[in-house]
Coordinates of C-alpha atoms and ligand atoms in Angstrom, one line a residue:
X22 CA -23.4 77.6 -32.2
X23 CA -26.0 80.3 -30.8
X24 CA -26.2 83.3 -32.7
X25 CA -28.0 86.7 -32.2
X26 CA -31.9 85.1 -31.8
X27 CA -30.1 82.6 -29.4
X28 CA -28.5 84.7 -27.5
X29 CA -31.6 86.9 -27.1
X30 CA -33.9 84.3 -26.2
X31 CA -31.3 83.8 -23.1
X32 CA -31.3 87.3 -22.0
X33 CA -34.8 87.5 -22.5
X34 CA -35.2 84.6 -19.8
X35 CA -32.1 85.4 -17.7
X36 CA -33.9 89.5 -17.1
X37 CA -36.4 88.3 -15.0
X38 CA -34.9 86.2 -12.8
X39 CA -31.8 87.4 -12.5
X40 CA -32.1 91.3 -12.4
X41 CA -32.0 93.0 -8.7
X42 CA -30.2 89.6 -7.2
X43 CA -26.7 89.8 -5.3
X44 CA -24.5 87.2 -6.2
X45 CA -23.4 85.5 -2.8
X46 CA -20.5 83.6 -3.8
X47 CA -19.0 82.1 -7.1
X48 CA -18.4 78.5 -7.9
X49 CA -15.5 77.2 -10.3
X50 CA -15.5 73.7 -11.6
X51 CA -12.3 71.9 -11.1
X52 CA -11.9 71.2 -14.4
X53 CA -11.3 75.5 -14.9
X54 CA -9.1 75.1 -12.0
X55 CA -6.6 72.3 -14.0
X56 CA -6.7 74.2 -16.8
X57 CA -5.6 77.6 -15.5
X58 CA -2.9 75.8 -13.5
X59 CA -1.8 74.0 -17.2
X60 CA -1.5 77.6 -18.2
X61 CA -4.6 78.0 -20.2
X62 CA -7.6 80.3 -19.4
X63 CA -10.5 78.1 -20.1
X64 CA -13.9 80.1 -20.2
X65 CA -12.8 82.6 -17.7
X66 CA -10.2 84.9 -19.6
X67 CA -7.9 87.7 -18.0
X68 CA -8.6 87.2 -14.3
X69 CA -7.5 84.9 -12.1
X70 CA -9.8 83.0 -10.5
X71 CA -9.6 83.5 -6.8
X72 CA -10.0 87.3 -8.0
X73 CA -13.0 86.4 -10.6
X74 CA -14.6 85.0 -7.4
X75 CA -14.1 87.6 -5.2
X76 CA -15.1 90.4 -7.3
X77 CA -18.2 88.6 -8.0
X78 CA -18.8 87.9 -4.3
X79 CA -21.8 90.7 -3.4
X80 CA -22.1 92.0 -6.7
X81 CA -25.5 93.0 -7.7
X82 CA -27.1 92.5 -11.1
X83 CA -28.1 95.6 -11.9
X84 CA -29.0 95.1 -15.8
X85 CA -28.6 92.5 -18.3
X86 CA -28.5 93.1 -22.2
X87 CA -27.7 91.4 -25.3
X88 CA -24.8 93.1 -27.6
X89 CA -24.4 90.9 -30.6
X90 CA -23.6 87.7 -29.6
X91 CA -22.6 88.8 -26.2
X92 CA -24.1 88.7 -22.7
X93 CA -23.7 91.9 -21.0
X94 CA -24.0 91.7 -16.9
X95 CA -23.9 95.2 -15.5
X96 CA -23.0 94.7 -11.5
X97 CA -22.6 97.1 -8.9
X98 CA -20.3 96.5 -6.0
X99 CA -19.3 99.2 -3.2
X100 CA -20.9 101.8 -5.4
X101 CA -18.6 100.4 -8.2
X102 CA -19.9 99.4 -11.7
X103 CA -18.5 96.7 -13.1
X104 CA -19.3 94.7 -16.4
X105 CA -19.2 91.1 -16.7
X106 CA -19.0 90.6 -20.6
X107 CA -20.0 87.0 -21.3
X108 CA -20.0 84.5 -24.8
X109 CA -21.6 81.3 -25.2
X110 CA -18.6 79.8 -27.5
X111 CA -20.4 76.8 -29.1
X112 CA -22.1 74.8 -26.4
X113 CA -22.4 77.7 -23.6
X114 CA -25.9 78.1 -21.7
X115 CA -27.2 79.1 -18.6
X116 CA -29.8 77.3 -15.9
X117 CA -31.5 79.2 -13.2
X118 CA -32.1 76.4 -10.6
X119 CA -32.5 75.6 -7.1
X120 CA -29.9 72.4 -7.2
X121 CA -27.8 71.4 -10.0
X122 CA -29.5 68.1 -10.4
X123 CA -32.5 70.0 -12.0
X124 CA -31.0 70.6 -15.0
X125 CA -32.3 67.9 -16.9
X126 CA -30.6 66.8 -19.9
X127 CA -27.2 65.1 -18.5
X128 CA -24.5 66.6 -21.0
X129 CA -25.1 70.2 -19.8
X130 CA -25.5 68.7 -16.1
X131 CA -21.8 67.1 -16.5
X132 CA -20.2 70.3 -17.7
X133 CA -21.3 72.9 -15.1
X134 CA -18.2 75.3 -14.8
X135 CA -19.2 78.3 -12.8
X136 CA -22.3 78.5 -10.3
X137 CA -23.4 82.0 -9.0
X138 CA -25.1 81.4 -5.9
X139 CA -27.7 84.4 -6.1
X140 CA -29.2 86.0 -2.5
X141 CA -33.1 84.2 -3.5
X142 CA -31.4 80.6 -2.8
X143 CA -31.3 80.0 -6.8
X144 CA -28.7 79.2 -8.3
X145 CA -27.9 80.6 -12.1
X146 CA -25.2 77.7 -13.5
X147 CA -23.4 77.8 -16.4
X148 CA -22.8 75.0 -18.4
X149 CA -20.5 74.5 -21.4
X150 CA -20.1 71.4 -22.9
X151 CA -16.8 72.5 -25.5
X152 CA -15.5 75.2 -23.1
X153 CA -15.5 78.1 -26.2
X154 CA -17.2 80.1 -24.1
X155 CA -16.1 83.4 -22.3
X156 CA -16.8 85.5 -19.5
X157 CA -14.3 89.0 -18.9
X158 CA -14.7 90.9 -15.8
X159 CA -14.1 94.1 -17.6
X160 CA -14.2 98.1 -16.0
X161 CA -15.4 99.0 -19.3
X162 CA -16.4 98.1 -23.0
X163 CA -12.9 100.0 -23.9
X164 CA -11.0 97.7 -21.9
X165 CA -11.7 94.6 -24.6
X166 CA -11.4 96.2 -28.0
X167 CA -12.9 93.4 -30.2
X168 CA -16.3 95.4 -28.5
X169 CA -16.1 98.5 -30.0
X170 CA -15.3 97.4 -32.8
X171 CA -18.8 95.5 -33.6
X172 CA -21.0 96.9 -36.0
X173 CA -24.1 98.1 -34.5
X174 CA -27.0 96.2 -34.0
X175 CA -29.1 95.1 -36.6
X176 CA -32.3 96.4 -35.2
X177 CA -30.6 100.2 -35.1
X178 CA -31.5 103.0 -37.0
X179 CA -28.0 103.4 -37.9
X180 CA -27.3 99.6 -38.8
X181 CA -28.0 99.7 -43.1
X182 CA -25.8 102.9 -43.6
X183 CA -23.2 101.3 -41.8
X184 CA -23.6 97.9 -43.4
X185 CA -23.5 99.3 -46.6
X186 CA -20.3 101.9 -45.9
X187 CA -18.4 98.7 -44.4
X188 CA -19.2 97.0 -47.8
X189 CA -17.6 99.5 -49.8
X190 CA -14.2 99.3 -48.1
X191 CA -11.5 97.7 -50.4
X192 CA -11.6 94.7 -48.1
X193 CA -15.2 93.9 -48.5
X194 CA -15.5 94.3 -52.3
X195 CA -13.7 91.4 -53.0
X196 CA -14.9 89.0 -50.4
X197 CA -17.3 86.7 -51.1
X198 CA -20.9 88.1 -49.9
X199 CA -21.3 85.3 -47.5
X200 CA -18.1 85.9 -45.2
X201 CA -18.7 89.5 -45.6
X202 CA -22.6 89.4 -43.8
X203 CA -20.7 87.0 -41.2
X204 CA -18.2 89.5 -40.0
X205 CA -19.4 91.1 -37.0
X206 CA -17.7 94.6 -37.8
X207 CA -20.1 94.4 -40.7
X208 CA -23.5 93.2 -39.3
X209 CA -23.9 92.8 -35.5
X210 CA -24.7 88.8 -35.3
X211 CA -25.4 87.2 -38.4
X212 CA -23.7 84.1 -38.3
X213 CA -23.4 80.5 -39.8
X214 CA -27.3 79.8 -40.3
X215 CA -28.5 83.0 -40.7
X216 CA -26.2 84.2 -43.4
X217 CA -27.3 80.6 -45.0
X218 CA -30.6 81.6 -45.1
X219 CA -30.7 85.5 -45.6
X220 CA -29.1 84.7 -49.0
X221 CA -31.0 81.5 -50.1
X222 CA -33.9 83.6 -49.7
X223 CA -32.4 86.3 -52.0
X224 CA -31.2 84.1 -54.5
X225 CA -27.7 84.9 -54.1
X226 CA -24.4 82.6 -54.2
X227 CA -22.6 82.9 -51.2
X228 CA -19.6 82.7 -53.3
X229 CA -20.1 86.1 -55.0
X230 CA -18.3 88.8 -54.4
X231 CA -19.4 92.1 -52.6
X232 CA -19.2 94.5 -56.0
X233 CA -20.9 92.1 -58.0
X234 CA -23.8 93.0 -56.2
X235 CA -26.2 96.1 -56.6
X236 CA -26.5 98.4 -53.8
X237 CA -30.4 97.4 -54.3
X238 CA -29.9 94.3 -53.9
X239 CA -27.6 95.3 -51.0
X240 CA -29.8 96.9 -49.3
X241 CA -32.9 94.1 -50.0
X242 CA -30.1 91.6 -48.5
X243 CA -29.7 93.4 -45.4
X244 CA -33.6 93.8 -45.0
X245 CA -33.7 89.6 -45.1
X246 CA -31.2 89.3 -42.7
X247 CA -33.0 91.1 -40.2
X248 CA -36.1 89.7 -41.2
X249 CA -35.0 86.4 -40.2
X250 CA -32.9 87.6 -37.1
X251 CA -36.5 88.6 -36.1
X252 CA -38.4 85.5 -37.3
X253 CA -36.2 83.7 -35.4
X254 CA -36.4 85.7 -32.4
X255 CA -40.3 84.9 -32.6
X256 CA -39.7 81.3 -32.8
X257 CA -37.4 81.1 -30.0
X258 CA -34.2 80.7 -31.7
X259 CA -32.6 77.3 -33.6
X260 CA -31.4 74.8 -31.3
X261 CA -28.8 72.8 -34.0
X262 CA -27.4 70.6 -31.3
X263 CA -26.5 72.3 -27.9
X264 CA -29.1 75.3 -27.9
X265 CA -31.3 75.7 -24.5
X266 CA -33.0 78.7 -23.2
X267 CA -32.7 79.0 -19.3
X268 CA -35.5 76.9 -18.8
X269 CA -33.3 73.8 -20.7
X270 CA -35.9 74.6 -23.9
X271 CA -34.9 74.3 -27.5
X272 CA -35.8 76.6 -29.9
X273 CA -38.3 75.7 -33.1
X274 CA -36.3 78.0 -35.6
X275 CA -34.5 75.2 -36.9
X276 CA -37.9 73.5 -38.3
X277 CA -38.4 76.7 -39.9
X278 CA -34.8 76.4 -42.1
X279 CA -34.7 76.4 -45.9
X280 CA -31.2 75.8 -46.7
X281 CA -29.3 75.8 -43.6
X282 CA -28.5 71.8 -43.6
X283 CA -30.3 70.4 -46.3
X284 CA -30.1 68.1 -48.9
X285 CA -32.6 69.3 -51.2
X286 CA -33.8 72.7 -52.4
X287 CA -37.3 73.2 -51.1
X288 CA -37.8 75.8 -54.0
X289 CA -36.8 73.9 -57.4
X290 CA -36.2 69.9 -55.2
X291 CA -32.5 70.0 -57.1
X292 CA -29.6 68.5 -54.7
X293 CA -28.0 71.2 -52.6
X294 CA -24.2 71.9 -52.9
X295 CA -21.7 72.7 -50.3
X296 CA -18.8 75.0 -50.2
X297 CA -16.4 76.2 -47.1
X298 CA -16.1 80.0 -47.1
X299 CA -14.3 81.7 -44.0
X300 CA -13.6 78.0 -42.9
X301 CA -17.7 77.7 -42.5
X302 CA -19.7 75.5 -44.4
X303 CA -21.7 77.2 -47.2
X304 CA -25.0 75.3 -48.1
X305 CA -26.4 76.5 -51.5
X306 CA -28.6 75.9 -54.8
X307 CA -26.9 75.9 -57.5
X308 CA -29.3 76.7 -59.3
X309 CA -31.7 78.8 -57.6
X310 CA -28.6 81.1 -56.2
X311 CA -26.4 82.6 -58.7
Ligands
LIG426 ZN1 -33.2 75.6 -55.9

């Protein structure tokens, strides 16, 4: 599943190419097409889809910005702003191309869903093998709460002091550490594999709860998990399985994992345990993490 790095190596790549175009026309797979007759709202939520396309039709892409784990297209239509907020889901990415058949690896190239024909004859596609990803055509930020509620981003000024109030709410304290550093109202994008690692490299179960943690070691925790948000930023994010920047590049974070995955501590070489908190798998030392 992309998280934060991943997401921002695909703005990074998108801004470029993207930024200043028109979008001439939208395409919708057919497979979006049977679903939303079935009732369901596969990938695009909220909108129906004649309307998704014909909002879209001569929209400009004004700017482009990462929040969290989210894609944020600000478009300008008729003087209009309007905000196309987008997720990857699991297996989401986007391809700026000339024809479809570019995209190179065939399990992204058989599950194109929507295809913005931009005014430079390209063609930015995106492609979503588990359709869990997202895209709202939304006024504003307000109109889709789950946004304002996210923490703010890790990088902000204001991110620890908020990271640490959220962790003194009743709710926190007794949660295990690791779910708690997962939950986006408490840290903007830290999820599965970063979490894993931010607390490997602290020594700290994932099991244990919030208060039986110093606000020191609070605070030192926080500093890791933006250390590695960063690190993997450098590195051009983890590509687990289904990861590709818009160039159809994986990332080399995931050669750079400690615990995320393995078998073996690379610290003390003891076996590696696994527990499920939050319904996510937990890798861990037993005896290097306490
Ligand atoms: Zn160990």
């Amino acid at each position: 599943m992309p998280e934060l790095p991943e997401v921002e190596g695909v703005v990074n790549s998108l801004k470029p190419v993207a930024t200043g175009k028109t979008i001439e026309r939208v395409t919708i797979s057919p497979v979006l097409e049977v679903s939303r007759k079935a009732g369901k709202q596969a990938i695009i939520k909220g909108t129906e889809l004649a309307d998704f396309q014909q909002r879209l039709a001569d929209a400009k892409i004004i700017r482009i910005v990462r929040r969290s784990k989210y894609i944020y297209f600000h478009l300008e239509k008729n003087q209009q702003s309007i905000l196309l907020v987008t997720h990857l889901g699991m297996t989401g990415a986007w391809f700026y191309v000339h024809e479809t058949h570019e995209i190179s690896e065939e399990k992204f190239r058989k599950h194109i869903h929507v295809i913005f024909h931009l005014d430079d004859d390209m063609l930015l596609v995106y492609t979503d093998i588990r359709r869990f990803g997202e895209m709202r055509l939304l006024e504003s930020e307000a109109q889709f709460p789950p946004l304002l509620r996210m923490a703010p981003e890790p990088f902000d000024d204001s991110a620890l002091s908020y990271f640490l109030e959220m962790s003194k709410l009743p709710k926190y304290q007794h949660k295990s550490i690791k779910e708690t550093i997962m939950d986006g109202q408490v840290i903007s994008g830290c999820g599965n594999i970063y979490a894993t690692e931010a607390l490997y490299s602290m020594h700290i179960h994932p099991a244990r709860k919030v208060n039986r943690i110093s606000q020191k070691r609070l605070i030192a925790l926080f500093h890791t998990i933006v250390a590695v948000l960063n690190e993997s930023i450098l590195a051009g994010g983890s590509s687990i399985s289904d990861y590709r920047n818009i160039n159809g590049e994986a990332g080399g974070m995931q050669d750079r994992l400690q615990m995320y995955g393995k078998k073996q501590c690379p610290n003390c070489i003891n076996a590696t345990k696994q527990l499920v908190l939050g319904g996510r798998n937990s890798w861990y030392c037993p005896s290097c993490q306490r």
